[in-house]
Coordinates of C-alpha atoms in Angstrom, one line a residue:
X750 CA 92.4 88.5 75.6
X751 CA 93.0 90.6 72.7
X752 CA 95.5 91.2 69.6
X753 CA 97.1 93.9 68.6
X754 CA 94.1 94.3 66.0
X755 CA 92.0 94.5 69.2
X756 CA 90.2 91.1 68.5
X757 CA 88.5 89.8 71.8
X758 CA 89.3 86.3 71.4
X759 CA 87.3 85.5 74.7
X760 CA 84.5 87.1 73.3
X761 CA 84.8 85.3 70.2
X762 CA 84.7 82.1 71.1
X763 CA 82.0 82.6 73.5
X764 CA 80.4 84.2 70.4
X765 CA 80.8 81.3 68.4
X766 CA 79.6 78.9 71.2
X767 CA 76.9 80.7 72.1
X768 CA 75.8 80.2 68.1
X769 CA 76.4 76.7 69.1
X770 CA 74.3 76.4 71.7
X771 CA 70.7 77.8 70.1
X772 CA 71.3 75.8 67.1
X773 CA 71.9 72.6 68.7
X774 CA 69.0 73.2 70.9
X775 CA 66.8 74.2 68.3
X776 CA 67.3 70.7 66.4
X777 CA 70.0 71.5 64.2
X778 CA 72.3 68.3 62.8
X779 CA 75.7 68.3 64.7
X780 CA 77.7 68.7 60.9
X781 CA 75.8 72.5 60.6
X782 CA 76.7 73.5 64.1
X783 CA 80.6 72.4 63.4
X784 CA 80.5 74.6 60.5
X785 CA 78.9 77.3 61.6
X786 CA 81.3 77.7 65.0
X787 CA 84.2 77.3 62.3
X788 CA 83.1 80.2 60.7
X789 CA 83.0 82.1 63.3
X790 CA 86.4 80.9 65.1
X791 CA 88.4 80.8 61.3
X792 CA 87.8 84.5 61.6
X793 CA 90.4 85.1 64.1
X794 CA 93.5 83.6 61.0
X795 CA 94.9 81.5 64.4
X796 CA 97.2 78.5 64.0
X797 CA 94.6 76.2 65.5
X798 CA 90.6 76.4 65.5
X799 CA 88.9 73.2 66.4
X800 CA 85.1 72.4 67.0
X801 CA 83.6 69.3 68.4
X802 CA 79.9 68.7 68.5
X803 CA 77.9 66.4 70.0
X804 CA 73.7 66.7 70.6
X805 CA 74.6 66.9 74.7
X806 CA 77.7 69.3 74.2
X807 CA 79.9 71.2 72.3
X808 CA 83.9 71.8 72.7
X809 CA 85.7 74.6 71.1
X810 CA 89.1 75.6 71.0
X811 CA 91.1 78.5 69.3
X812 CA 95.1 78.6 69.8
X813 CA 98.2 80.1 68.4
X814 CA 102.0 80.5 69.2
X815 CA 101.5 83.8 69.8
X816 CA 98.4 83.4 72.8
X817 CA 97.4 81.4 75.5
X818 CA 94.7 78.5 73.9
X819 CA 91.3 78.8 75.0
X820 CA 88.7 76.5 75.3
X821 CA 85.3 76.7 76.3
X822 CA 83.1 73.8 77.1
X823 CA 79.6 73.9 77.2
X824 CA 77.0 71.6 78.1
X825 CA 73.2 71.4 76.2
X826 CA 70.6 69.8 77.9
X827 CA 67.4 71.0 76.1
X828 CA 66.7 70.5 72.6
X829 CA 63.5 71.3 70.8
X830 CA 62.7 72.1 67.0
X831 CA 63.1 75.7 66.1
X832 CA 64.3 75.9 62.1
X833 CA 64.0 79.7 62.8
X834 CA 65.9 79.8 65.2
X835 CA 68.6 77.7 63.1
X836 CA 67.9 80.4 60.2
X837 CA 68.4 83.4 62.4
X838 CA 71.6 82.2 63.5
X839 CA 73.2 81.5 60.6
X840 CA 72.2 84.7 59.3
X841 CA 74.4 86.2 61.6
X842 CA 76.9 84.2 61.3
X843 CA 77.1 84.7 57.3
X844 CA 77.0 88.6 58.1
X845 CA 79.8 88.4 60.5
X846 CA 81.7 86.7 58.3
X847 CA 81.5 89.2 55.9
X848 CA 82.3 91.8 58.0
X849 CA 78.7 93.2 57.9
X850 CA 78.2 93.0 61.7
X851 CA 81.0 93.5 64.2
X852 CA 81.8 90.9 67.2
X853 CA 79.8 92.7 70.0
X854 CA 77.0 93.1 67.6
X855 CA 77.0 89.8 66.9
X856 CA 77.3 88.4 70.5
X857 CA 74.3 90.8 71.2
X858 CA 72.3 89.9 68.3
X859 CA 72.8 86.2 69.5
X860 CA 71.4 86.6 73.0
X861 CA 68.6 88.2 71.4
X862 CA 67.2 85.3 69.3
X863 CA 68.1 83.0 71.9
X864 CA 65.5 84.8 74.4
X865 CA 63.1 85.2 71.3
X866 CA 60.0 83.6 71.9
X867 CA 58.0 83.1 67.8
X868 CA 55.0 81.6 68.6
X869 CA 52.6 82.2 71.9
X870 CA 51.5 78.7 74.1
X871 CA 48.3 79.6 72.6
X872 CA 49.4 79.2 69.0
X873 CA 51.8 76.3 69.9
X874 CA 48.8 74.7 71.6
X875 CA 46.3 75.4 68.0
X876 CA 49.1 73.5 66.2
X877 CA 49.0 70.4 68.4
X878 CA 45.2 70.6 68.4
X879 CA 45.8 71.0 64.7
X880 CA 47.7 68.3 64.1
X881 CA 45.7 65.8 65.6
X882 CA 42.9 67.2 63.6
X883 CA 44.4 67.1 60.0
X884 CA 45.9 63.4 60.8
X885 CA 42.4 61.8 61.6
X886 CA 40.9 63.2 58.4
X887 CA 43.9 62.4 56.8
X888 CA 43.6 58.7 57.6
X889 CA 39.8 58.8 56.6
X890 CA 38.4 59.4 60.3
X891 CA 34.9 60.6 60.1
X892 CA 33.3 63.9 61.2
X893 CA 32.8 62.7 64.9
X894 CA 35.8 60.8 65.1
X895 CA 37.7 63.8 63.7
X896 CA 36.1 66.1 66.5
X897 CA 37.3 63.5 69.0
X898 CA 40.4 63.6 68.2
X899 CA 40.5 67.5 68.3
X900 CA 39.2 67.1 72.0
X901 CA 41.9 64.6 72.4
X902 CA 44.8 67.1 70.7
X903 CA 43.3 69.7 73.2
X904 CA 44.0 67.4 76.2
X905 CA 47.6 66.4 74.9
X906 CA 48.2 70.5 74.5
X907 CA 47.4 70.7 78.3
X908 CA 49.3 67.3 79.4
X909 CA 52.3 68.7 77.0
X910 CA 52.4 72.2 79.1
X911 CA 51.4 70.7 82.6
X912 CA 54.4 68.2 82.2
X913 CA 57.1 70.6 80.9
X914 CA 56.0 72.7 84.3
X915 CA 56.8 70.2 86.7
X916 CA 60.1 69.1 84.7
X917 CA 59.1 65.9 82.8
X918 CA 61.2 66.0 79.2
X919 CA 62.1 63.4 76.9
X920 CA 60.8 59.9 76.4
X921 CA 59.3 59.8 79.9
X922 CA 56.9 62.8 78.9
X923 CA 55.7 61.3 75.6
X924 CA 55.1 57.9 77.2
X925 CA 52.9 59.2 80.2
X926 CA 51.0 61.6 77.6
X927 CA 50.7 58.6 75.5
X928 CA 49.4 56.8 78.1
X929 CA 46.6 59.6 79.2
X930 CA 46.1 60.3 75.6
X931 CA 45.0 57.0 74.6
X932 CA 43.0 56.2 77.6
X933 CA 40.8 59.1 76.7
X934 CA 40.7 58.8 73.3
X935 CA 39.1 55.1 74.2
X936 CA 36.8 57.0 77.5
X937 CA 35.1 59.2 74.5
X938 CA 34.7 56.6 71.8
X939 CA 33.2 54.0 73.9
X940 CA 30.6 56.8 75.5
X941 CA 29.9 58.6 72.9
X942 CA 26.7 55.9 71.4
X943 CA 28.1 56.1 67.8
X944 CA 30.1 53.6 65.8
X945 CA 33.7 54.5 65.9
X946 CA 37.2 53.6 65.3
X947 CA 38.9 54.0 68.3
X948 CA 42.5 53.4 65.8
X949 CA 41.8 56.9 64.1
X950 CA 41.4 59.0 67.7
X951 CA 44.7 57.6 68.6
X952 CA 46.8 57.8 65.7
X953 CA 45.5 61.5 65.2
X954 CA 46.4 61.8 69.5
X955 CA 49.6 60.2 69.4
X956 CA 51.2 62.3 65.9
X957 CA 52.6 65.4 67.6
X958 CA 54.6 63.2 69.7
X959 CA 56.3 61.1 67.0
X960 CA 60.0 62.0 66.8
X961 CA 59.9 62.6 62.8
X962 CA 62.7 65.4 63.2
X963 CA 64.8 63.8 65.0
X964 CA 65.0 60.4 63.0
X965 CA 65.8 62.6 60.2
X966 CA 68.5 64.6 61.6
X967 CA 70.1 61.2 63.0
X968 CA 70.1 59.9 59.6
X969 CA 72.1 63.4 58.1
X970 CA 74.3 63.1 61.3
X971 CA 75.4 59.6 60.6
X972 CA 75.7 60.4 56.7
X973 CA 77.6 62.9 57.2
X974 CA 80.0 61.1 59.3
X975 CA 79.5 61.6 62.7
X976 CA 78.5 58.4 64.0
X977 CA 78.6 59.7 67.4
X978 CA 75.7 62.3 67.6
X979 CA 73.5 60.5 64.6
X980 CA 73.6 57.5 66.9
X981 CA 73.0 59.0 69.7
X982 CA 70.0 61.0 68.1
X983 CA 69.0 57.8 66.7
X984 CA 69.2 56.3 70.3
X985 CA 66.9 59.1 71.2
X986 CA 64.3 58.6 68.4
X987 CA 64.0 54.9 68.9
X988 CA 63.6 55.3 73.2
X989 CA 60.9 58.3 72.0
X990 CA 59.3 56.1 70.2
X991 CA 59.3 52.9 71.3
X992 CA 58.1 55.4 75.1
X993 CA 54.4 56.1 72.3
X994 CA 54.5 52.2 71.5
X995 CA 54.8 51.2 75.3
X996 CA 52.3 54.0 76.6
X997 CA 49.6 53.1 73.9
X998 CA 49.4 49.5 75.1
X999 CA 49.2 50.4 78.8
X1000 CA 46.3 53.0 77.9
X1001 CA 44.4 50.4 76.1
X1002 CA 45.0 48.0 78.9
X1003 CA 43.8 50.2 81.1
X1004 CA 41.2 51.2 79.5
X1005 CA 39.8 47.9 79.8
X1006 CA 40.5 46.6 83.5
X1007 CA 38.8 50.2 84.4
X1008 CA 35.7 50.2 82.4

């Protein structure tokens, strides 16, 4: 559906959606993916350009007198935290706005960064490992209980990747890694003949799975006045974390009825 300018409208909208859709996956507040599908759809100069956003969905709409409305729907069922992905996007989007790219680029340049993979499983896997590392010592863990919980990040990298292959997401993935996790964190302390803090291996186990992000963005969403995706997001925080709480006591409960 064009105008006499030979504007795709069609194209547009699924432009600006598809914008939508890699930020709000990517972890982006609901407010920032409003505004940046507005700036995309106020670039048509219709009547009527209308954006609702929530973290499971997004609803956009562009009318006139002079066209038929459309109005796409889209539902998002992954989300994940990728600020370069969030970057990228509204790159484009500022550049399309001023007229530096045209439409088809844009829609092109889109599906390009949403295919984008920037970083490897190997590299996403050192950053877990990571993580795990740098929090022990940070907490005052020792040399052997910091190489524990390096072990233990290496095993949570693996349980992360096994359980995103056979379709675990969400709470129910960080409480059965939590579980696993913690049991071996407690297995290598207690065989390993050295004094140890058993507290240190977990805490520096359980960090890559504690929903800091998305407390954060729930907070901006809710400040920003839209109560219905910051509490939702905070829903999602509070099941994702109270899933860690619940999985370290069953590990430690296991731990002890097995050994």
């Amino acid at each position: 559906m064009c105008n006499e300018t030979g504007v795709d409208y069609m194209l547009l909208v699924d432009t600006a959606v598809l914008a939508g859709e890699i930020m709000l996956e990517s972890g982006a507040e609901a407010y920032r993916v409003e505004d940046t599908i507005s700036h995309f759809l106020k670039t048509a100069h219709l009547k009527h350009a209308q954006v609702f956003v929530t973290m499971t969905g997004i609803i956009a709409t562009l009318s006139d007198p002079s066209i038929e409305a459309i109005t796409v729907v889209r539902r998002v069922s992954k989300r994940s935290t990728n600020l370069n992905k969030i970057y990228l996007v509204n790159d484009v989007s500022r550049k399309f706005a001023g007229q530096e790219l045209g439409l088809k680029e844009a829609f092109s340049e889109l599906k390009q960064i949403r295919r984008k993979e920037q970083y490897s499983l190997a590299i996403k896997s050192g950053g877990i490992v990571l993580t795990s590392t740098f929090f022990c010592m940070l907490l005052g863990g020792s040399l052997y209980e910091i190489i524990i919980a390096a072990i233990v990040g290496t095993f949570l990298a693996f349980l992360m990747w096994a359980g995103r292959k056979i379709g675990l997401q969400g709470f129910l993935l960080d409480g059965v890694n939590t579980v696993l996790v913690v049991f071996a964190s407690m297995v290598l302390c207690y065989f390993i003949h050295i004094p140890l803090r058993n507290d240190m291996v977990i805490i520096g186990g359980i960090m890559p799975m504690v929903p800091g992000v998305a407390i954060t963005n729930a907070i901006r969403d809710t400040l920003q006045g839209d109560y219905v995706s910051g509490g939702a997001r905070m829903m999602e925080a509070c099941m994702e974390a109270a899933s860690i709480a619940f999985g370290a006591c069953i590990g430690i409960l296991l731990f002890h009825k097995i050994v």
